[in-house]
Short mmCIF file of N, CA and C and ligand atoms in Angstrom, two decimals:
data_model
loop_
_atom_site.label_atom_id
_atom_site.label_comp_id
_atom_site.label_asym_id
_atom_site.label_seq_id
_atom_site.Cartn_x
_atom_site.Cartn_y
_atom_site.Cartn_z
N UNK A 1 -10.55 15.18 -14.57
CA UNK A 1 -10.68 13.94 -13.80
C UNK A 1 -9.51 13.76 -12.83
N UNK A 2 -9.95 13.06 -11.58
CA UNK A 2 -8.58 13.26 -10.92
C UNK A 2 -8.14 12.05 -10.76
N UNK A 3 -6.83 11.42 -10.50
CA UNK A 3 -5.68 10.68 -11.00
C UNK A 3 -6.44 9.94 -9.86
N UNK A 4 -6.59 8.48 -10.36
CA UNK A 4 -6.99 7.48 -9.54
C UNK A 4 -5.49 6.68 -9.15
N UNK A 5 -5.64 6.43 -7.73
CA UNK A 5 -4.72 5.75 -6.87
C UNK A 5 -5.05 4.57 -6.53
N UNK A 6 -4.39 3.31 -6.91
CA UNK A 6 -5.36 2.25 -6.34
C UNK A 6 -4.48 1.91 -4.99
N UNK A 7 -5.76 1.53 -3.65
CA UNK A 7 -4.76 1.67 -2.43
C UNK A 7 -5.16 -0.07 -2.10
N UNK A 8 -4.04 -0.72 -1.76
CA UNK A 8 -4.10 -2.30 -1.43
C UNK A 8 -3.40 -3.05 -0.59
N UNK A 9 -3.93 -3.97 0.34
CA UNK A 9 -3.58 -4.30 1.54
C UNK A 9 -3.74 -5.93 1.79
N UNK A 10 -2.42 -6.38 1.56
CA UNK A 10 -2.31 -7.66 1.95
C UNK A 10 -3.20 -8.50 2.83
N UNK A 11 -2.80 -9.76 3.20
CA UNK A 11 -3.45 -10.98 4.02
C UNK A 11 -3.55 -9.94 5.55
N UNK A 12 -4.54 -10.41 5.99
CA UNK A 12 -4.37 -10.21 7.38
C UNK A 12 -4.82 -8.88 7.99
N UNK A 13 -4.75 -7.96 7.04
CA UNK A 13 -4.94 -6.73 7.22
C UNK A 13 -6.24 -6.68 7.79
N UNK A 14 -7.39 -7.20 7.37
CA UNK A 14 -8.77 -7.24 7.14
C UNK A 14 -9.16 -7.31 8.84
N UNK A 15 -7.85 -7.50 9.62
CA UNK A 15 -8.21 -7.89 11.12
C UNK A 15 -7.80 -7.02 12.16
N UNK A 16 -7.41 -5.67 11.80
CA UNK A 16 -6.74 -4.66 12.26
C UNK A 16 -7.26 -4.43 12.91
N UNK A 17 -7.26 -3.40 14.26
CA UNK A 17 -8.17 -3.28 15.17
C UNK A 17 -8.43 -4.39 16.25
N UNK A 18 -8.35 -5.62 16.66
CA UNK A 18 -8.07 -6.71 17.07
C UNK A 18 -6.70 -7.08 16.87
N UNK A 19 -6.12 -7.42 15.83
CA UNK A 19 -4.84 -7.60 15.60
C UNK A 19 -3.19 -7.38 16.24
N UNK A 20 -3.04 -7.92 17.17
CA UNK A 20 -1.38 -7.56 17.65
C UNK A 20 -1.68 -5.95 17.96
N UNK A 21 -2.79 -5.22 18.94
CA UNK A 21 -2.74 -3.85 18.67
C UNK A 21 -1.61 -3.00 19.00
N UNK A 22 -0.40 -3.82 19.71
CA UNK A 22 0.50 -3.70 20.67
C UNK A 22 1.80 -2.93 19.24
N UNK A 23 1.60 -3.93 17.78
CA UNK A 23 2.22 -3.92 17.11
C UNK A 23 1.63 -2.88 16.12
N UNK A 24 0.11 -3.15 15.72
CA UNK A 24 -0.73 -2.58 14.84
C UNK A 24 -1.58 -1.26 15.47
N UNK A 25 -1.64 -1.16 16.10
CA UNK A 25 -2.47 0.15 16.65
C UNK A 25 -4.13 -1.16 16.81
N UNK A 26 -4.76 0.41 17.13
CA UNK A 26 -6.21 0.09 17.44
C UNK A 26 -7.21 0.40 15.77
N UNK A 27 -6.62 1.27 15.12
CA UNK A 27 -7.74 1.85 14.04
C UNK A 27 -7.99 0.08 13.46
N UNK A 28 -9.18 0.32 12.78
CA UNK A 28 -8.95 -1.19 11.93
C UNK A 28 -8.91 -0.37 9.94
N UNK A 29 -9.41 -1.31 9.28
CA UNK A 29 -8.84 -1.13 8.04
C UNK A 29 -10.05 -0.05 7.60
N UNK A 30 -11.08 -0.47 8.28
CA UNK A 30 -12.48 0.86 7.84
C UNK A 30 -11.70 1.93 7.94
N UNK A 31 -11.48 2.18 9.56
CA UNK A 31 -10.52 3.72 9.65
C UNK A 31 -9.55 4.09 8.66
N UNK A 32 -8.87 3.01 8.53
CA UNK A 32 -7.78 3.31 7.25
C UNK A 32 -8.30 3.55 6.18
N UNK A 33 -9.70 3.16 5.67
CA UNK A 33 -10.40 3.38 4.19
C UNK A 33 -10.72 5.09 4.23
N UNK A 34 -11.16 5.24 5.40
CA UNK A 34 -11.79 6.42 5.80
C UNK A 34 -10.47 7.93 6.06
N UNK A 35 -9.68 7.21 6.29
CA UNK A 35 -8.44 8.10 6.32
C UNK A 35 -7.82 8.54 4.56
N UNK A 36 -7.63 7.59 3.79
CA UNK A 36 -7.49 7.92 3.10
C UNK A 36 -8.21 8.25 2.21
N UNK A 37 -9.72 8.35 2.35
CA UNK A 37 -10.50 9.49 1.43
C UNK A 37 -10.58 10.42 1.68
N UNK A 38 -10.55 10.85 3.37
CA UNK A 38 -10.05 12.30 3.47
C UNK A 38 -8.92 12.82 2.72
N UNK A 39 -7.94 11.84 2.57
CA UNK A 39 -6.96 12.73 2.12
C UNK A 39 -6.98 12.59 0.73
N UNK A 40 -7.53 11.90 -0.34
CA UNK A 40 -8.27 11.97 -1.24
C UNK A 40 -8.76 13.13 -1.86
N UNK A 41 -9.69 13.79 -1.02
CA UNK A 41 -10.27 14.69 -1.17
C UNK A 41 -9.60 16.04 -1.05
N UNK A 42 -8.52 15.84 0.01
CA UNK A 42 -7.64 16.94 0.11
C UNK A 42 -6.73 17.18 -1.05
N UNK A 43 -6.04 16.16 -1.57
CA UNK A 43 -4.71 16.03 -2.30
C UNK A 43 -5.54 15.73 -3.50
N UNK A 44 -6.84 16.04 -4.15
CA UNK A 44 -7.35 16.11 -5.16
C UNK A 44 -6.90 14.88 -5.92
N UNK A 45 -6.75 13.44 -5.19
CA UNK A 45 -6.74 12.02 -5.98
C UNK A 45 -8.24 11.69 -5.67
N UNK A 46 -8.22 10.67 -6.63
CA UNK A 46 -9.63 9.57 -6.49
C UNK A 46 -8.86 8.13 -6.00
N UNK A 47 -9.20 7.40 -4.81
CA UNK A 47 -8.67 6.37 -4.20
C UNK A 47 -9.86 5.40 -4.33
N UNK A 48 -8.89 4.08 -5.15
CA UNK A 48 -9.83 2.82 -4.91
C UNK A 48 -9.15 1.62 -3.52
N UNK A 49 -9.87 2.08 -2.31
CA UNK A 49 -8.98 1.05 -1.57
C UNK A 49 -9.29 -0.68 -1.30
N UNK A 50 -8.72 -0.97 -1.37
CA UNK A 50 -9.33 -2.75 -1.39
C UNK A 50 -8.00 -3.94 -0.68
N UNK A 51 -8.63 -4.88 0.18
CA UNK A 51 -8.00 -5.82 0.86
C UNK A 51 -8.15 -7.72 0.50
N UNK A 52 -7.46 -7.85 0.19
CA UNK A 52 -7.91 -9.70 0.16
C UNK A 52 -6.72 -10.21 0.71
N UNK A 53 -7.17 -11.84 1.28
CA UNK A 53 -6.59 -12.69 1.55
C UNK A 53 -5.89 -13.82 0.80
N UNK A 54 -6.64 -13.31 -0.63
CA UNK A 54 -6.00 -14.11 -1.97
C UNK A 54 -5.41 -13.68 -2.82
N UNK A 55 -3.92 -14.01 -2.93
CA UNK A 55 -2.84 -13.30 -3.51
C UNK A 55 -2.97 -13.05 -5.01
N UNK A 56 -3.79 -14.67 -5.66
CA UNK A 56 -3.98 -14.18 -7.18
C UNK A 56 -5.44 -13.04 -7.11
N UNK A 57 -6.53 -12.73 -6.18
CA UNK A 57 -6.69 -11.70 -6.33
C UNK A 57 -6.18 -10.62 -6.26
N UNK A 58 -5.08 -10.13 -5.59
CA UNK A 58 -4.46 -8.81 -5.51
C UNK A 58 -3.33 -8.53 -7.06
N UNK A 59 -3.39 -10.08 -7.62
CA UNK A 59 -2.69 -9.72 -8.79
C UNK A 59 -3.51 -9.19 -9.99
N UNK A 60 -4.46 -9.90 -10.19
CA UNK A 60 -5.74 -9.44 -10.91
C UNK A 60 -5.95 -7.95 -10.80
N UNK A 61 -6.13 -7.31 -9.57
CA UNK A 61 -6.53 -6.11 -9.46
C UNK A 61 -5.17 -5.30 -10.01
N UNK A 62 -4.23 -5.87 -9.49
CA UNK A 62 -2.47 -4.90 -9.90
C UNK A 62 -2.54 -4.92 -11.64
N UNK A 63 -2.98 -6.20 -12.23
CA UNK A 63 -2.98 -6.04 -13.55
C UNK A 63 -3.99 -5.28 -14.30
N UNK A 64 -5.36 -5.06 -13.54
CA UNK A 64 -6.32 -4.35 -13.25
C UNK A 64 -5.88 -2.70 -13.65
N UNK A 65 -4.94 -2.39 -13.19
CA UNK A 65 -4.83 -0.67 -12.91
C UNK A 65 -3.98 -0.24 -14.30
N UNK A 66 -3.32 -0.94 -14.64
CA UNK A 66 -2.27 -0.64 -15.90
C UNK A 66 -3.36 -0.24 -16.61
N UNK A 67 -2.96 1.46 -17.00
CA UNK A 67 -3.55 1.75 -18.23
C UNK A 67 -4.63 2.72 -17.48
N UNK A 68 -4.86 2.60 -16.12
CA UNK A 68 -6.49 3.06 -15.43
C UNK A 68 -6.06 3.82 -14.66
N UNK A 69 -4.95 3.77 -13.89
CA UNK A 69 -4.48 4.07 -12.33
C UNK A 69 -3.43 4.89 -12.93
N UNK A 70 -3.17 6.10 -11.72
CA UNK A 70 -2.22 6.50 -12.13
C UNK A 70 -1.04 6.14 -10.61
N UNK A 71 -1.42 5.39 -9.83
CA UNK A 71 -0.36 4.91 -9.17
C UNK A 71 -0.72 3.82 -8.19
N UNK A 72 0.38 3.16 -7.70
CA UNK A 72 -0.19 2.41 -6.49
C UNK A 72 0.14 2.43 -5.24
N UNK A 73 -0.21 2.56 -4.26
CA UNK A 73 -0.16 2.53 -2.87
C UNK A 73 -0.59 0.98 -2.21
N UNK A 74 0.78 0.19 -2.17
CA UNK A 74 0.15 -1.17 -1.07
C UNK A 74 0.91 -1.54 -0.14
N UNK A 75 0.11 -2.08 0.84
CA UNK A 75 0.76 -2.77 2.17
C UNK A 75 0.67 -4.14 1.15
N UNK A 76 1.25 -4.91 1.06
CA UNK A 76 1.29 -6.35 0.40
C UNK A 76 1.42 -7.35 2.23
N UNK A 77 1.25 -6.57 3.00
CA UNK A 77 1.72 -7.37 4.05
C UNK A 77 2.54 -8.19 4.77
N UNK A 78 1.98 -9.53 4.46
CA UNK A 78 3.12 -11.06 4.83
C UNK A 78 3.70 -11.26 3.55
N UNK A 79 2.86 -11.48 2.29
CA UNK A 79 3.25 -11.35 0.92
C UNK A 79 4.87 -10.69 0.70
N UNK A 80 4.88 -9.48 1.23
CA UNK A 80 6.13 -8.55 1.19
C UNK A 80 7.10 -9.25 0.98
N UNK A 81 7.48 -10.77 2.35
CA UNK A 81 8.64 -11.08 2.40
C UNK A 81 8.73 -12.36 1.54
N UNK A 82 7.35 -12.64 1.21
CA UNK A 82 7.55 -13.98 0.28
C UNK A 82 6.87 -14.17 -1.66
N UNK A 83 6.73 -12.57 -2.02
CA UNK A 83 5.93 -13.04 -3.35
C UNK A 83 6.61 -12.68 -4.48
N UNK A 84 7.33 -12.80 -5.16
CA UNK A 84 8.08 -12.73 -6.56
C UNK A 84 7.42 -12.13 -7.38
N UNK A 85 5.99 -12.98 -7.62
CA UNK A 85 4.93 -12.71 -8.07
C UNK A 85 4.18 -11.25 -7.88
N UNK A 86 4.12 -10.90 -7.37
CA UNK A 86 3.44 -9.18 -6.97
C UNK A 86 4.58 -8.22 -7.00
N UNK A 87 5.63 -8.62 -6.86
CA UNK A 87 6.86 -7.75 -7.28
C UNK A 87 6.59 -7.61 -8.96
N UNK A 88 6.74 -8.86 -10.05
CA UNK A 88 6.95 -8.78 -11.02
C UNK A 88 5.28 -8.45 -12.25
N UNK A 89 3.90 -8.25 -10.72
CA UNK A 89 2.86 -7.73 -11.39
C UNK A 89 2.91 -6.49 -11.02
N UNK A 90 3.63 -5.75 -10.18
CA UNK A 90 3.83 -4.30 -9.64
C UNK A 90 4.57 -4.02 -11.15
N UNK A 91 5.45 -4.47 -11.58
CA UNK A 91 6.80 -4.03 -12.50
C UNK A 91 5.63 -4.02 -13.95
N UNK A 92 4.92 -5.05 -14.17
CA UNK A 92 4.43 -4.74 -14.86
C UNK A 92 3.54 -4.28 -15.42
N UNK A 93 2.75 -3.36 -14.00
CA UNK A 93 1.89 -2.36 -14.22
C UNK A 93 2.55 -0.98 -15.28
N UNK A 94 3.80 -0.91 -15.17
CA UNK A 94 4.34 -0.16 -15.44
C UNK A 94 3.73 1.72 -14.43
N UNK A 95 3.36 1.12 -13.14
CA UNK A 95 2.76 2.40 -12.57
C UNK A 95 3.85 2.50 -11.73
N UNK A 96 3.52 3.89 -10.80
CA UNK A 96 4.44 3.99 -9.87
C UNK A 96 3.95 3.46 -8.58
N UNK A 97 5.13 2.92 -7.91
CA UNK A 97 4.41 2.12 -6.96
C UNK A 97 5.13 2.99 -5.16
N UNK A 98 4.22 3.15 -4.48
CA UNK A 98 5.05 3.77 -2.81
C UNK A 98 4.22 2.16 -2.23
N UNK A 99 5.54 1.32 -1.15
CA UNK A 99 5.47 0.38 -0.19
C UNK A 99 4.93 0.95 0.61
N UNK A 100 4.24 0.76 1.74
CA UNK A 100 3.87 0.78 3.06
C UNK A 100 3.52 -0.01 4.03
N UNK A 101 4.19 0.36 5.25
CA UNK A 101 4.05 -0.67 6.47
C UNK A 101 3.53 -0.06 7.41
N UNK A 102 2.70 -0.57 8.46
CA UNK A 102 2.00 0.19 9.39
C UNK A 102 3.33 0.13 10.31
N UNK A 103 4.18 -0.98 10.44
CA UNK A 103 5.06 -0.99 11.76
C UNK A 103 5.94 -1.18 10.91
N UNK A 104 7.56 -0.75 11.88
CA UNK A 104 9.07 -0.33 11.51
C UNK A 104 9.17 -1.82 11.18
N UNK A 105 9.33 -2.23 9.62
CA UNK A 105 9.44 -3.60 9.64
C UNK A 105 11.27 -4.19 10.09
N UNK A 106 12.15 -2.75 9.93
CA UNK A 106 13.16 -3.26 10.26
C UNK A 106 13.39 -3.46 11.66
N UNK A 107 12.60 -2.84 12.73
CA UNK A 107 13.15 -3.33 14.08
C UNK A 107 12.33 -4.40 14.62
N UNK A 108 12.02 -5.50 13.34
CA UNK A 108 11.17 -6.35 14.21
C UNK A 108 11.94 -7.81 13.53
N UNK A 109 11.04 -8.76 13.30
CA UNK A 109 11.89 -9.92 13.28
C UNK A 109 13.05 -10.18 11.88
N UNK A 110 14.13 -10.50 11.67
CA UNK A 110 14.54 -10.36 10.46
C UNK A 110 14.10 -10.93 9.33
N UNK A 111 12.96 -12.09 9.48
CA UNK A 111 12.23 -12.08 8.34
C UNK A 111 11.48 -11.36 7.61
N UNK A 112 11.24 -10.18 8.44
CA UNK A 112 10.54 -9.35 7.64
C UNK A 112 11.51 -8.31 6.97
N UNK A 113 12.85 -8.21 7.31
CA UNK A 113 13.96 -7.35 7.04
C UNK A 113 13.76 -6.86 5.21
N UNK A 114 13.32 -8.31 5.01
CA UNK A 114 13.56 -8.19 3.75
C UNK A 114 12.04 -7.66 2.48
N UNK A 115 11.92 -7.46 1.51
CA UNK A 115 11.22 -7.27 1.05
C UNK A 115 11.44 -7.41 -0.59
N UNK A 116 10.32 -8.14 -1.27
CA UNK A 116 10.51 -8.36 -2.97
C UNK A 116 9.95 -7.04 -3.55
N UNK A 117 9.45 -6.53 -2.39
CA UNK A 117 8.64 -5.00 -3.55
C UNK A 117 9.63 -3.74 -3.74
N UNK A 118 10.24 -3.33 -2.09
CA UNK A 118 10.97 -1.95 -2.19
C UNK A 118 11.56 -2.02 -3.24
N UNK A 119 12.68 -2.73 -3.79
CA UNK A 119 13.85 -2.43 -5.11
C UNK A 119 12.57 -1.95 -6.43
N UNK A 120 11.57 -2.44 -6.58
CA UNK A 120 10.83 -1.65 -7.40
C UNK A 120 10.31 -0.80 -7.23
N UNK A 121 9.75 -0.15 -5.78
CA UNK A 121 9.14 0.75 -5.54
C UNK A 121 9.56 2.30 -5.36
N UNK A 122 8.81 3.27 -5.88
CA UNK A 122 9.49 4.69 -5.95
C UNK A 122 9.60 5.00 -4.44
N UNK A 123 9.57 4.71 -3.60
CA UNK A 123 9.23 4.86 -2.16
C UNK A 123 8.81 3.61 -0.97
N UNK A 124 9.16 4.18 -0.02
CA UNK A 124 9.09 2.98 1.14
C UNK A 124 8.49 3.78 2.41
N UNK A 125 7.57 3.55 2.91
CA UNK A 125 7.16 3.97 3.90
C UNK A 125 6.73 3.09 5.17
N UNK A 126 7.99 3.35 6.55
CA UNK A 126 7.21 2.02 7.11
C UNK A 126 7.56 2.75 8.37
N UNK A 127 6.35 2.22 9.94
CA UNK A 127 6.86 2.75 11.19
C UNK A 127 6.00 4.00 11.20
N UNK A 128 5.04 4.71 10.43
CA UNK A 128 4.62 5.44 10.85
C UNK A 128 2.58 5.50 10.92
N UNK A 129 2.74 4.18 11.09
CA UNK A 129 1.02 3.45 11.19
C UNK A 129 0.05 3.97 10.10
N UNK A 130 -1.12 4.45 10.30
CA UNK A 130 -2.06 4.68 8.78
C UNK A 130 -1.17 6.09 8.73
N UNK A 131 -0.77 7.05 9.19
CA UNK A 131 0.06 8.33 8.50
C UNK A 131 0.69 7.62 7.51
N UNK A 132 1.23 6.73 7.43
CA UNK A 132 2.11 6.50 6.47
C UNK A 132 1.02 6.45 5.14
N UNK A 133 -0.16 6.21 4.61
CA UNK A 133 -0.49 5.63 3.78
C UNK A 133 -1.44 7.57 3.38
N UNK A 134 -1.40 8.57 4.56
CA UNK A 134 -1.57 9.53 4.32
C UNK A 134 -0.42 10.36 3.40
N UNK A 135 0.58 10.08 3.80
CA UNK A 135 1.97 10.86 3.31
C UNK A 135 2.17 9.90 2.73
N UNK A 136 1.98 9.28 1.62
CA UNK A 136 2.40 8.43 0.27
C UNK A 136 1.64 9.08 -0.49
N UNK A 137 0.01 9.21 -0.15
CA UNK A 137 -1.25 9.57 -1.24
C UNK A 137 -0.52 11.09 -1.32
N UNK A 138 0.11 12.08 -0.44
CA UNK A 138 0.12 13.01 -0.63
C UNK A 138 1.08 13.12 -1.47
N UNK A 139 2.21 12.35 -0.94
CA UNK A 139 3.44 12.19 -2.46
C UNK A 139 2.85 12.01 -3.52
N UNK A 140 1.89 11.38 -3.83
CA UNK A 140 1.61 10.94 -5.50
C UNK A 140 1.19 11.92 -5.96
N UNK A 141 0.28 12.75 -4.88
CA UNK A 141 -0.35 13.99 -5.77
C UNK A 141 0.47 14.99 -5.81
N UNK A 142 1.55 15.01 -4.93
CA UNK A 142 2.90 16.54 -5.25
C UNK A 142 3.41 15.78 -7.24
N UNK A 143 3.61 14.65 -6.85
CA UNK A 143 4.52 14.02 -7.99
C UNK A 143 3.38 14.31 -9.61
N UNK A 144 2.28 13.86 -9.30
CA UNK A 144 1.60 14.19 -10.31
C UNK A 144 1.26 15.84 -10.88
N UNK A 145 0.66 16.51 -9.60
CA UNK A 145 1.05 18.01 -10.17
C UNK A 145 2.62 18.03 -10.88
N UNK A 146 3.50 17.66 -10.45
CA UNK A 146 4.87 17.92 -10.79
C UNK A 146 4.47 17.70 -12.65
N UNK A 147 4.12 16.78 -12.78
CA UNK A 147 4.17 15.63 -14.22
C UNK A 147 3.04 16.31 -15.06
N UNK A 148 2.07 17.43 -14.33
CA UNK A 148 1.01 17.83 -14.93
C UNK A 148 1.84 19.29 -15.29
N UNK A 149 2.63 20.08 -14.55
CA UNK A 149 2.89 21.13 -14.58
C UNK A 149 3.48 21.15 -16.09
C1 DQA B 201 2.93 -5.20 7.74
C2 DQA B 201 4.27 -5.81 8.15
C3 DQA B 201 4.38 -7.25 7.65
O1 DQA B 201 5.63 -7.81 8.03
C4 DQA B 201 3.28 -8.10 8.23
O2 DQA B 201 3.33 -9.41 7.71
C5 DQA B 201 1.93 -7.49 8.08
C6 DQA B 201 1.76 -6.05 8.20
C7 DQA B 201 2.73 -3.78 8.34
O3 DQA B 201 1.85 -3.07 7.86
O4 DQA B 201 3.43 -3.40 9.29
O5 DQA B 201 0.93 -8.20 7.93
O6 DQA B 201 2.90 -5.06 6.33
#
């Protein structure tokens, strides 16, 4: 069976493609679903990807994976700079978790400078648009062969 990744994407996301494309690119979040089952398929994971605008849903699903998932991949989005809460349901997935940002969150406003997830997360990936969420899935699966070897 291959190591399920659950992939998850904050508020707002759902509008990509329209969205600030100046900031966000043009793909929207389909493309991004679709990107990462290719690489899915390549890097021999199974990806569940999913987006909401409701934070106690994204906790549900984070509490969701403990025990199921063998890692997580999320943009938490706006959440990033304000949720305690998804930091301390990430921690207690007890999974491994890679951040991702479509844009360099540090060269943009300093509210976003900050983040409640990175200090927990095995990884940070930001500034390099949906690649980034390609080269995380591929980390999990080097890391898991590693853990299988
Ligand atoms: C984002 C960066 C966040 O600061 C912002 O609130 C988002 C998207 C990104 O992918 O670049 O909604 O997470």
């Amino acid at each position: 069976m291959r190591p399920i990744v659950l992939v998850l994407n904050g508020p707002n996301l759902n509008l990509l493609g329209t969205r600030e494309p100046a900031t966000y690119g043009h793909e929207t979040l389909a493309d991004i679903s679709a990107l990462c089952g290719r690489a899915a398929e390549e890097f021999g994971l199974a990806v569940e990807f999913r987006q909401t605008n409701h934070e106690g849903e994204l906790l549900d699903w984070i509490h969701g994976a403990r025990g199921r998932c063998a890692g997580i991949l999320i943009n938490p989005a706006a959440w990033t700079h304000t949720s305690v809460a998804i930091r301390d349901a990430l921690v207690a997935s007890e999974l491994p978790v890679i951040e991702v940002h479509l844009s360099n969150v540090h060269a943009r406003e300093p509210f976003r400078h900050h983040s409640f997830v990175s200090a927990i997360a095995q990884a940070v990936m930001c500034g390099f648009g949906s690649h980034g969420y390609r080269l995380a899935l591929e980390h999990f699966s080097q890391r898991f062969k590693e853990q299988g070897a």
